[in-house]
Amino acid sequence: MDSPDRTPSLPVIAVTMGDPAGVGPEICASALTSTEVLAVCRPVLIGDIPRMIHAARLMGVTQPIREVQHPSETVGHDNALHVIQVGELPADLPFGEVSPVAGHAAYTYIERAARYATDHDVAAIATAPLNKAALHAGGHVFPGHTELLAHLTGAPEVSMMLSTPTLNVIHVTTHIGLVDAVHRIDPPLVQRTISRGIDALERAGIARPKVGVCGINPHAGEDGLFGYGEEAEKIQPAIDELLALGHDVHGPLPADTAFFLATRGDFDLIVAMYHDQGHGPVKVLGIDDGVNITVGLPVIRTSVDHGTAFDIAGTGTVTTASMAEALRQAATLAERTPGSA
């Protein structure tokens, strides 16, 4: 079989290795050398070469691993796994354990990728999972990738959007407690979140997306029967404003009804009010093919929709479909975004 032709016309995607004690090295070794991925982008891994050599052996990857110094060096006609070495990991770093060394390393990979993206050296970022406990132990106290990338790129506000082949979900709040989430939700935040989701889907090729907006309480409050009028106070004004602007927005809807209708094809996007309201249905419907897209950054960023999977890290048994799909979506978004590298 002929090797994919990595011509300059393909978008360059910076891929962070994630927490080196997790499954990140393994999913990267497999996905970044697949013919399907190499047909749509020029991936360059930001990480650790010895770790990737080990991961490639675990995953049965036979393509060579080649060190490069800059993303521009990925042009060529080979199927090598191109890696930019950042820092140096201990040779005996164990898989499957929380480590401050691994947490700090994961941070440095993201920091380097963000710099390449903001400097337009790459068209997008795709991230393997990090471990929040390890990240904090390494001295970097962020709730997750979303907030970390917002900090590194200077984005004032971003949203997490989960995408599967059958469902797109954007979150008004994410990594905060439920009581804090309800307190934080207000009409301007809801409106900005929905607008970011609409913009993301339009850039992905969906004209005038149809949006379903979840309520906060059971049955979306059922006209004040449940809760304290949060739907009328915090959500309805945002929907009214967006309707006045001509957007196709529906709600507030009971969350169980909204997700049922979306999987039936009635909505292009569901707006979840808090983390588990959106994550639960997505992970039931398709975690292996799910992709996390950070909306509102000045750069394109996609990610796998799963964690570091410490229980199977280092065994070579992880499923890599989500990483491949993250790269494919990053390439698609990059092609549709003016000014990307």
mmCIF file of C-alpha atoms in Angstrom:
data_model
loop_
_atom_site.group_PDB
_atom_site.id
_atom_site.type_symbol
_atom_site.label_atom_id
_atom_site.label_comp_id
_atom_site.label_asym_id
_atom_site.label_seq_id
_atom_site.Cartn_x
_atom_site.Cartn_y
_atom_site.Cartn_z
ATOM 1 C CA MET A 1 0.000 0.000 0.000
ATOM 2 C CA ASP A 2 1.307 3.445 -0.908
ATOM 3 C CA SER A 3 2.065 5.795 1.982
ATOM 4 C CA PRO A 4 -0.201 8.827 2.341
ATOM 5 C CA ASP A 5 1.103 11.962 0.639
ATOM 6 C CA ARG A 6 1.617 14.590 3.346
ATOM 7 C CA THR A 7 1.478 17.581 1.053
ATOM 8 C CA PRO A 8 1.523 21.171 2.337
ATOM 9 C CA SER A 9 -2.187 21.431 1.477
ATOM 10 C CA LEU A 10 -3.146 19.220 4.422
ATOM 11 C CA PRO A 11 -3.700 21.050 7.738
ATOM 12 C CA VAL A 12 -1.033 20.546 10.401
ATOM 13 C CA ILE A 13 -2.514 19.331 13.691
ATOM 14 C CA ALA A 14 -0.543 19.543 16.947
ATOM 15 C CA VAL A 15 -1.432 16.513 19.059
ATOM 16 C CA THR A 16 -0.607 16.522 22.765
ATOM 17 C CA MET A 17 0.370 13.162 24.267
ATOM 18 C CA GLY A 18 -1.710 13.729 27.393
ATOM 19 C CA ASP A 19 -0.775 12.288 30.763
ATOM 20 C CA PRO A 20 2.104 9.911 29.992
ATOM 21 C CA ALA A 21 0.944 7.541 32.736
ATOM 22 C CA GLY A 22 -2.430 7.124 30.996
ATOM 23 C CA VAL A 23 -3.580 5.767 27.648
ATOM 24 C CA GLY A 24 -2.609 8.927 25.752
ATOM 25 C CA PRO A 25 0.651 7.541 24.318
ATOM 26 C CA GLU A 26 -1.109 4.385 23.129
ATOM 27 C CA ILE A 27 -4.051 6.084 21.421
ATOM 28 C CA CYS A 28 -1.691 8.592 19.799
ATOM 29 C CA ALA A 29 0.642 5.875 18.493
ATOM 30 C CA SER A 30 -2.256 4.121 16.792
ATOM 31 C CA ALA A 31 -4.355 7.048 15.573
ATOM 32 C CA LEU A 32 -1.532 9.239 14.273
ATOM 33 C CA THR A 33 -0.207 6.481 12.013
ATOM 34 C CA SER A 34 -3.559 5.369 10.576
ATOM 35 C CA THR A 35 -4.093 5.858 6.859
ATOM 36 C CA GLU A 36 -7.473 7.488 7.509
ATOM 37 C CA VAL A 37 -5.910 10.202 9.668
ATOM 38 C CA LEU A 38 -2.899 10.760 7.428
ATOM 39 C CA ALA A 39 -5.221 11.239 4.469
ATOM 40 C CA VAL A 40 -6.779 14.360 6.011
ATOM 41 C CA CYS A 41 -4.045 16.039 8.079
ATOM 42 C CA ARG A 42 -0.363 16.236 8.975
ATOM 43 C CA PRO A 43 -0.254 15.340 12.674
ATOM 44 C CA VAL A 44 2.742 16.196 14.823
ATOM 45 C CA LEU A 45 2.881 14.824 18.348
ATOM 46 C CA ILE A 46 4.012 17.000 21.251
ATOM 47 C CA GLY A 47 5.361 14.613 23.857
ATOM 48 C CA ASP A 48 8.101 12.168 24.711
ATOM 49 C CA ILE A 49 9.867 9.969 22.149
ATOM 50 C CA PRO A 50 10.874 7.052 24.436
ATOM 51 C CA ARG A 51 7.322 6.865 25.768
ATOM 52 C CA MET A 52 5.960 6.829 22.238
ATOM 53 C CA ILE A 53 8.377 4.091 21.169
ATOM 54 C CA HIS A 54 7.127 1.968 24.056
ATOM 55 C CA ALA A 55 3.479 2.766 23.266
ATOM 56 C CA ALA A 56 3.971 1.924 19.595
ATOM 57 C CA ARG A 57 5.269 -1.510 20.541
ATOM 58 C CA LEU A 58 2.268 -2.054 22.818
ATOM 59 C CA MET A 59 -0.133 -1.141 20.007
ATOM 60 C CA GLY A 60 1.657 -3.101 17.290
ATOM 61 C CA VAL A 61 2.577 0.035 15.367
ATOM 62 C CA THR A 62 5.505 -0.602 13.024
ATOM 63 C CA GLN A 63 5.905 2.835 11.434
ATOM 64 C CA PRO A 64 9.095 4.679 12.350
ATOM 65 C CA ILE A 65 9.102 7.433 14.970
ATOM 66 C CA ARG A 66 10.941 10.506 13.779
ATOM 67 C CA GLU A 67 11.933 13.507 15.865
ATOM 68 C CA VAL A 68 11.260 16.935 14.378
ATOM 69 C CA GLN A 69 11.979 20.364 15.789
ATOM 70 C CA HIS A 70 9.012 22.251 14.329
ATOM 71 C CA PRO A 71 5.564 21.434 12.881
ATOM 72 C CA SER A 72 6.680 22.599 9.442
ATOM 73 C CA GLU A 73 8.949 19.544 9.198
ATOM 74 C CA THR A 74 6.001 17.158 8.771
ATOM 75 C CA VAL A 75 5.770 17.624 4.980
ATOM 76 C CA GLY A 76 6.780 14.509 3.107
ATOM 77 C CA HIS A 77 5.734 11.199 1.660
ATOM 78 C CA ASP A 78 6.257 8.848 4.583
ATOM 79 C CA ASN A 79 3.975 7.478 7.267
ATOM 80 C CA ALA A 80 6.361 8.112 10.147
ATOM 81 C CA LEU A 81 5.082 9.324 13.498
ATOM 82 C CA HIS A 82 6.575 12.795 13.846
ATOM 83 C CA VAL A 83 7.304 13.846 17.430
ATOM 84 C CA ILE A 84 8.482 17.103 18.980
ATOM 85 C CA GLN A 85 10.295 16.192 22.183
ATOM 86 C CA VAL A 86 9.339 18.394 25.155
ATOM 87 C CA GLY A 87 11.154 17.787 28.416
ATOM 88 C CA GLU A 88 12.306 14.339 29.468
ATOM 89 C CA LEU A 89 10.388 11.689 31.370
ATOM 90 C CA PRO A 90 11.942 9.195 33.795
ATOM 91 C CA ALA A 91 12.481 5.914 31.998
ATOM 92 C CA ASP A 92 10.742 4.052 34.818
ATOM 93 C CA LEU A 93 7.618 6.245 35.018
ATOM 94 C CA PRO A 94 4.842 3.720 35.749
ATOM 95 C CA PHE A 95 1.589 3.506 33.836
ATOM 96 C CA GLY A 96 -1.688 3.787 35.697
ATOM 97 C CA GLU A 97 -0.581 5.937 38.631
ATOM 98 C CA VAL A 98 -1.116 9.579 39.552
ATOM 99 C CA SER A 99 2.241 11.311 39.266
ATOM 100 C CA PRO A 100 3.228 14.974 39.638
ATOM 101 C CA VAL A 101 5.939 14.359 37.055
ATOM 102 C CA ALA A 102 3.363 13.109 34.563
ATOM 103 C CA GLY A 103 0.958 15.935 35.426
ATOM 104 C CA HIS A 104 3.602 18.583 34.813
ATOM 105 C CA ALA A 105 4.647 16.909 31.575
ATOM 106 C CA ALA A 106 1.047 16.934 30.317
ATOM 107 C CA TYR A 107 0.882 20.648 31.068
ATOM 108 C CA THR A 108 4.079 21.372 29.115
ATOM 109 C CA TYR A 109 2.744 19.520 26.073
ATOM 110 C CA ILE A 110 -0.426 21.623 26.076
ATOM 111 C CA GLU A 111 1.533 24.813 26.631
ATOM 112 C CA ARG A 112 3.741 24.105 23.600
ATOM 113 C CA ALA A 113 0.777 23.163 21.388
ATOM 114 C CA ALA A 114 -1.091 26.331 22.385
ATOM 115 C CA ARG A 115 1.941 28.407 21.453
ATOM 116 C CA TYR A 116 2.157 26.768 18.017
ATOM 117 C CA ALA A 117 -1.558 27.341 17.456
ATOM 118 C CA THR A 118 -1.572 31.002 18.505
ATOM 119 C CA ASP A 119 1.512 31.588 16.333
ATOM 120 C CA HIS A 120 -0.327 29.926 13.411
ATOM 121 C CA ASP A 121 2.331 27.237 13.079
ATOM 122 C CA VAL A 122 -0.447 24.646 13.246
ATOM 123 C CA ALA A 123 -4.058 24.753 12.120
ATOM 124 C CA ALA A 124 -5.522 23.068 15.196
ATOM 125 C CA ILE A 125 -4.837 21.188 18.430
ATOM 126 C CA ALA A 126 -6.058 17.698 19.281
ATOM 127 C CA THR A 127 -5.485 16.543 22.843
ATOM 128 C CA ALA A 128 -5.107 13.147 24.459
ATOM 129 C CA PRO A 129 -6.532 12.967 28.003
ATOM 130 C CA LEU A 130 -4.868 14.380 31.087
ATOM 131 C CA ASN A 131 -5.472 13.439 34.709
ATOM 132 C CA LYS A 132 -6.739 16.315 36.843
ATOM 133 C CA ALA A 133 -5.230 14.967 40.075
ATOM 134 C CA ALA A 134 -1.838 14.589 38.418
ATOM 135 C CA LEU A 135 -2.118 18.037 36.828
ATOM 136 C CA HIS A 136 -2.799 19.569 40.246
ATOM 137 C CA ALA A 137 -0.013 17.530 41.858
ATOM 138 C CA GLY A 138 2.324 18.899 39.204
ATOM 139 C CA GLY A 139 1.538 22.445 40.306
ATOM 140 C CA HIS A 140 -1.060 23.425 37.679
ATOM 141 C CA VAL A 141 -4.431 23.970 39.317
ATOM 142 C CA PHE A 142 -6.976 24.002 36.498
ATOM 143 C CA PRO A 143 -10.250 22.051 36.388
ATOM 144 C CA GLY A 144 -9.317 20.539 33.029
ATOM 145 C CA HIS A 145 -8.208 21.070 29.444
ATOM 146 C CA THR A 146 -10.967 23.556 28.677
ATOM 147 C CA GLU A 147 -10.012 26.039 31.375
ATOM 148 C CA LEU A 148 -6.281 25.489 30.861
ATOM 149 C CA LEU A 149 -6.455 26.270 27.151
ATOM 150 C CA ALA A 150 -8.596 29.329 27.814
ATOM 151 C CA HIS A 151 -5.859 30.545 30.168
ATOM 152 C CA LEU A 152 -3.034 29.810 27.730
ATOM 153 C CA THR A 153 -4.733 31.480 24.772
ATOM 154 C CA GLY A 154 -6.240 34.424 26.628
ATOM 155 C CA ALA A 155 -9.839 33.458 25.831
ATOM 156 C CA PRO A 156 -12.248 35.290 28.171
ATOM 157 C CA GLU A 157 -14.937 32.596 28.009
ATOM 158 C CA VAL A 158 -15.215 29.203 26.346
ATOM 159 C CA SER A 159 -17.718 26.364 26.163
ATOM 160 C CA MET A 160 -17.358 22.604 26.043
ATOM 161 C CA MET A 161 -19.156 20.907 23.173
ATOM 162 C CA LEU A 162 -19.363 17.122 22.924
ATOM 163 C CA SER A 163 -19.939 15.701 19.480
ATOM 164 C CA THR A 164 -20.911 12.173 18.430
ATOM 165 C CA PRO A 165 -22.231 10.890 15.095
ATOM 166 C CA THR A 166 -25.794 11.273 16.426
ATOM 167 C CA LEU A 167 -25.638 14.076 19.000
ATOM 168 C CA ASN A 168 -24.007 17.466 19.651
ATOM 169 C CA VAL A 169 -24.172 18.922 23.159
ATOM 170 C CA ILE A 170 -22.833 22.257 24.408
ATOM 171 C CA HIS A 171 -22.621 23.032 28.123
ATOM 172 C CA VAL A 172 -23.539 26.290 29.836
ATOM 173 C CA THR A 173 -21.466 25.252 32.883
ATOM 174 C CA THR A 174 -18.969 22.411 33.246
ATOM 175 C CA HIS A 175 -16.452 21.762 36.017
ATOM 176 C CA ILE A 176 -18.236 23.246 39.011
ATOM 177 C CA GLY A 177 -20.602 21.805 41.620
ATOM 178 C CA LEU A 178 -24.300 21.589 40.870
ATOM 179 C CA VAL A 179 -25.331 24.254 43.390
ATOM 180 C CA ASP A 180 -22.674 26.607 42.002
ATOM 181 C CA ALA A 181 -23.796 25.836 38.451
ATOM 182 C CA VAL A 182 -27.402 26.813 39.146
ATOM 183 C CA HIS A 183 -26.200 30.023 40.783
ATOM 184 C CA ARG A 184 -23.909 30.878 37.849
ATOM 185 C CA ILE A 185 -26.464 30.319 35.086
ATOM 186 C CA ASP A 186 -28.030 33.560 33.893
ATOM 187 C CA PRO A 187 -29.577 34.801 30.619
ATOM 188 C CA PRO A 188 -26.400 36.428 29.198
ATOM 189 C CA LEU A 189 -24.327 33.261 29.824
ATOM 190 C CA VAL A 190 -27.021 31.058 28.309
ATOM 191 C CA GLN A 191 -27.272 33.306 25.252
ATOM 192 C CA ARG A 192 -23.509 33.444 24.724
ATOM 193 C CA THR A 193 -23.231 29.675 25.060
ATOM 194 C CA ILE A 194 -25.995 28.992 22.548
ATOM 195 C CA SER A 195 -24.507 31.521 20.140
ATOM 196 C CA ARG A 196 -21.097 29.842 20.352
ATOM 197 C CA GLY A 197 -22.702 26.482 19.629
ATOM 198 C CA ILE A 198 -24.609 27.825 16.644
ATOM 199 C CA ASP A 199 -21.458 29.411 15.260
ATOM 200 C CA ALA A 200 -19.486 26.169 15.669
ATOM 201 C CA LEU A 201 -22.097 24.121 13.820
ATOM 202 C CA GLU A 202 -22.403 26.696 11.048
ATOM 203 C CA ARG A 203 -18.624 26.550 10.575
ATOM 204 C CA ALA A 204 -18.934 22.762 10.438
ATOM 205 C CA GLY A 205 -21.358 23.110 7.528
ATOM 206 C CA ILE A 206 -24.792 23.017 9.216
ATOM 207 C CA ALA A 207 -26.855 25.946 7.976
ATOM 208 C CA ARG A 208 -29.237 27.432 10.574
ATOM 209 C CA PRO A 209 -28.878 24.704 13.216
ATOM 210 C CA LYS A 210 -31.972 23.665 15.124
ATOM 211 C CA VAL A 211 -31.242 23.989 18.851
ATOM 212 C CA GLY A 212 -32.952 22.375 21.828
ATOM 213 C CA VAL A 213 -32.315 24.019 25.195
ATOM 214 C CA CYS A 214 -32.614 21.975 28.393
ATOM 215 C CA GLY A 215 -34.183 23.289 31.543
ATOM 216 C CA ILE A 216 -32.557 23.022 34.953
ATOM 217 C CA ASN A 217 -35.271 21.299 36.950
ATOM 218 C CA PRO A 218 -37.207 18.087 36.281
ATOM 219 C CA HIS A 219 -39.792 18.640 33.529
ATOM 220 C CA ALA A 220 -38.130 22.040 32.929
ATOM 221 C CA GLY A 221 -39.838 23.272 36.080
ATOM 222 C CA GLU A 222 -43.335 22.423 34.819
ATOM 223 C CA ASP A 223 -44.570 26.013 35.084
ATOM 224 C CA GLY A 224 -43.069 26.535 38.533
ATOM 225 C CA LEU A 225 -44.116 23.222 40.055
ATOM 226 C CA PHE A 226 -40.469 22.174 40.461
ATOM 227 C CA GLY A 227 -37.728 24.544 41.506
ATOM 228 C CA TYR A 228 -37.989 28.276 42.021
ATOM 229 C CA GLY A 229 -38.738 29.590 38.552
ATOM 230 C CA GLU A 230 -35.181 29.148 37.246
ATOM 231 C CA GLU A 231 -36.326 28.353 33.706
ATOM 232 C CA ALA A 232 -38.348 31.554 33.409
ATOM 233 C CA GLU A 233 -35.700 33.678 35.104
ATOM 234 C CA LYS A 234 -32.436 32.270 33.798
ATOM 235 C CA ILE A 235 -33.139 30.583 30.440
ATOM 236 C CA GLN A 236 -36.272 31.914 28.718
ATOM 237 C CA PRO A 237 -34.968 35.491 28.253
ATOM 238 C CA ALA A 238 -31.935 34.156 26.372
ATOM 239 C CA ILE A 239 -34.134 32.050 24.105
ATOM 240 C CA ASP A 240 -36.383 35.037 23.404
ATOM 241 C CA GLU A 241 -33.382 37.170 22.405
ATOM 242 C CA LEU A 242 -32.061 34.494 20.056
ATOM 243 C CA LEU A 243 -35.469 33.951 18.485
ATOM 244 C CA ALA A 244 -35.658 37.682 17.831
ATOM 245 C CA LEU A 245 -32.322 37.402 16.005
ATOM 246 C CA GLY A 246 -33.754 34.712 13.751
ATOM 247 C CA HIS A 247 -32.195 31.596 15.267
ATOM 248 C CA ASP A 248 -34.066 28.286 15.439
ATOM 249 C CA VAL A 249 -34.046 27.746 19.211
ATOM 250 C CA HIS A 250 -36.539 25.717 21.257
ATOM 251 C CA GLY A 251 -37.038 25.431 25.010
ATOM 252 C CA PRO A 252 -36.637 25.323 27.876
ATOM 253 C CA LEU A 253 -37.273 21.597 27.422
ATOM 254 C CA PRO A 254 -37.216 18.730 29.907
ATOM 255 C CA ALA A 255 -33.743 17.255 29.507
ATOM 256 C CA ASP A 256 -34.974 13.694 29.009
ATOM 257 C CA THR A 257 -37.304 14.849 26.231
ATOM 258 C CA ALA A 258 -34.644 17.041 24.608
ATOM 259 C CA PHE A 259 -32.115 14.238 24.305
ATOM 260 C CA PHE A 260 -34.726 11.799 22.998
ATOM 261 C CA LEU A 261 -35.764 14.265 20.304
ATOM 262 C CA ALA A 262 -32.134 14.975 19.387
ATOM 263 C CA THR A 263 -31.283 11.305 18.873
ATOM 264 C CA ARG A 264 -34.381 11.063 16.681
ATOM 265 C CA GLY A 265 -32.932 13.826 14.521
ATOM 266 C CA ASP A 266 -35.130 16.727 15.610
ATOM 267 C CA PHE A 267 -32.215 18.893 16.847
ATOM 268 C CA ASP A 268 -28.705 19.604 15.599
ATOM 269 C CA LEU A 269 -27.581 20.821 19.025
ATOM 270 C CA ILE A 270 -28.662 20.318 22.612
ATOM 271 C CA VAL A 271 -27.762 22.928 25.246
ATOM 272 C CA ALA A 272 -27.088 21.324 28.634
ATOM 273 C CA MET A 273 -27.132 23.490 31.737
ATOM 274 C CA TYR A 274 -24.549 21.555 33.735
ATOM 275 C CA HIS A 275 -21.842 18.911 33.339
ATOM 276 C CA ASP A 276 -23.636 15.634 34.008
ATOM 277 C CA GLN A 277 -26.828 16.703 32.244
ATOM 278 C CA GLY A 278 -24.866 16.704 28.993
ATOM 279 C CA HIS A 279 -22.118 14.170 29.611
ATOM 280 C CA GLY A 280 -24.345 11.299 30.723
ATOM 281 C CA PRO A 281 -26.367 10.920 27.506
ATOM 282 C CA VAL A 282 -23.332 11.473 25.279
ATOM 283 C CA LYS A 283 -21.303 8.773 26.978
ATOM 284 C CA VAL A 284 -24.189 6.316 26.865
ATOM 285 C CA LEU A 285 -24.727 6.945 23.165
ATOM 286 C CA GLY A 286 -21.172 6.859 21.900
ATOM 287 C CA ILE A 287 -18.129 7.480 24.066
ATOM 288 C CA ASP A 288 -15.824 5.611 21.683
ATOM 289 C CA ASP A 289 -16.704 7.935 18.806
ATOM 290 C CA GLY A 290 -17.262 11.051 20.921
ATOM 291 C CA VAL A 291 -15.161 14.171 20.506
ATOM 292 C CA ASN A 292 -14.759 17.133 22.846
ATOM 293 C CA ILE A 293 -14.555 20.504 21.056
ATOM 294 C CA THR A 294 -13.648 23.668 22.954
ATOM 295 C CA VAL A 295 -15.753 26.472 21.505
ATOM 296 C CA GLY A 296 -14.718 30.097 21.939
ATOM 297 C CA LEU A 297 -10.946 29.691 21.818
ATOM 298 C CA PRO A 298 -8.968 31.729 19.282
ATOM 299 C CA VAL A 299 -7.653 28.352 18.043
ATOM 300 C CA ILE A 300 -9.334 25.089 17.040
ATOM 301 C CA ARG A 301 -9.144 22.383 19.689
ATOM 302 C CA THR A 302 -10.661 18.918 19.724
ATOM 303 C CA SER A 303 -10.106 16.066 22.143
ATOM 304 C CA VAL A 304 -11.063 12.521 22.926
ATOM 305 C CA ASP A 305 -14.212 12.152 24.982
ATOM 306 C CA HIS A 306 -12.692 9.853 27.606
ATOM 307 C CA GLY A 307 -10.195 9.981 30.417
ATOM 308 C CA THR A 308 -6.743 8.587 31.072
ATOM 309 C CA ALA A 309 -8.107 5.081 31.783
ATOM 310 C CA PHE A 310 -5.420 4.252 34.330
ATOM 311 C CA ASP A 311 -6.941 0.794 34.780
ATOM 312 C CA ILE A 312 -5.870 -0.285 31.276
ATOM 313 C CA ALA A 313 -2.972 2.108 30.610
ATOM 314 C CA GLY A 314 0.134 0.315 29.386
ATOM 315 C CA THR A 315 -1.729 -2.826 28.286
ATOM 316 C CA GLY A 316 -2.191 -2.032 24.584
ATOM 317 C CA THR A 317 -5.945 -2.734 24.769
ATOM 318 C CA VAL A 318 -7.380 0.792 24.542
ATOM 319 C CA THR A 319 -9.836 1.726 21.779
ATOM 320 C CA THR A 320 -8.500 4.524 19.569
ATOM 321 C CA ALA A 321 -11.594 5.543 17.576
ATOM 322 C CA SER A 322 -12.162 8.731 19.589
ATOM 323 C CA MET A 323 -8.618 10.005 18.981
ATOM 324 C CA ALA A 324 -8.907 9.364 15.251
ATOM 325 C CA GLU A 325 -12.268 11.127 15.163
ATOM 326 C CA ALA A 326 -10.836 14.086 17.112
ATOM 327 C CA LEU A 327 -8.146 14.461 14.461
ATOM 328 C CA ARG A 328 -10.635 14.142 11.627
ATOM 329 C CA GLN A 329 -12.898 16.816 13.119
ATOM 330 C CA ALA A 330 -9.926 19.090 13.814
ATOM 331 C CA ALA A 331 -8.920 18.802 10.157
ATOM 332 C CA THR A 332 -12.477 19.496 8.973
ATOM 333 C CA LEU A 333 -12.823 22.566 11.195
ATOM 334 C CA ALA A 334 -9.403 23.830 10.106
ATOM 335 C CA GLU A 335 -10.360 23.596 6.449
ATOM 336 C CA ARG A 336 -13.508 25.646 7.111
ATOM 337 C CA THR A 337 -11.795 28.300 9.244
ATOM 338 C CA PRO A 338 -10.187 31.255 7.442
ATOM 339 C CA GLY A 339 -6.636 32.024 8.527
ATOM 340 C CA SER A 340 -5.781 28.616 9.980
ATOM 341 C CA ALA A 341 -2.305 27.304 9.205
#
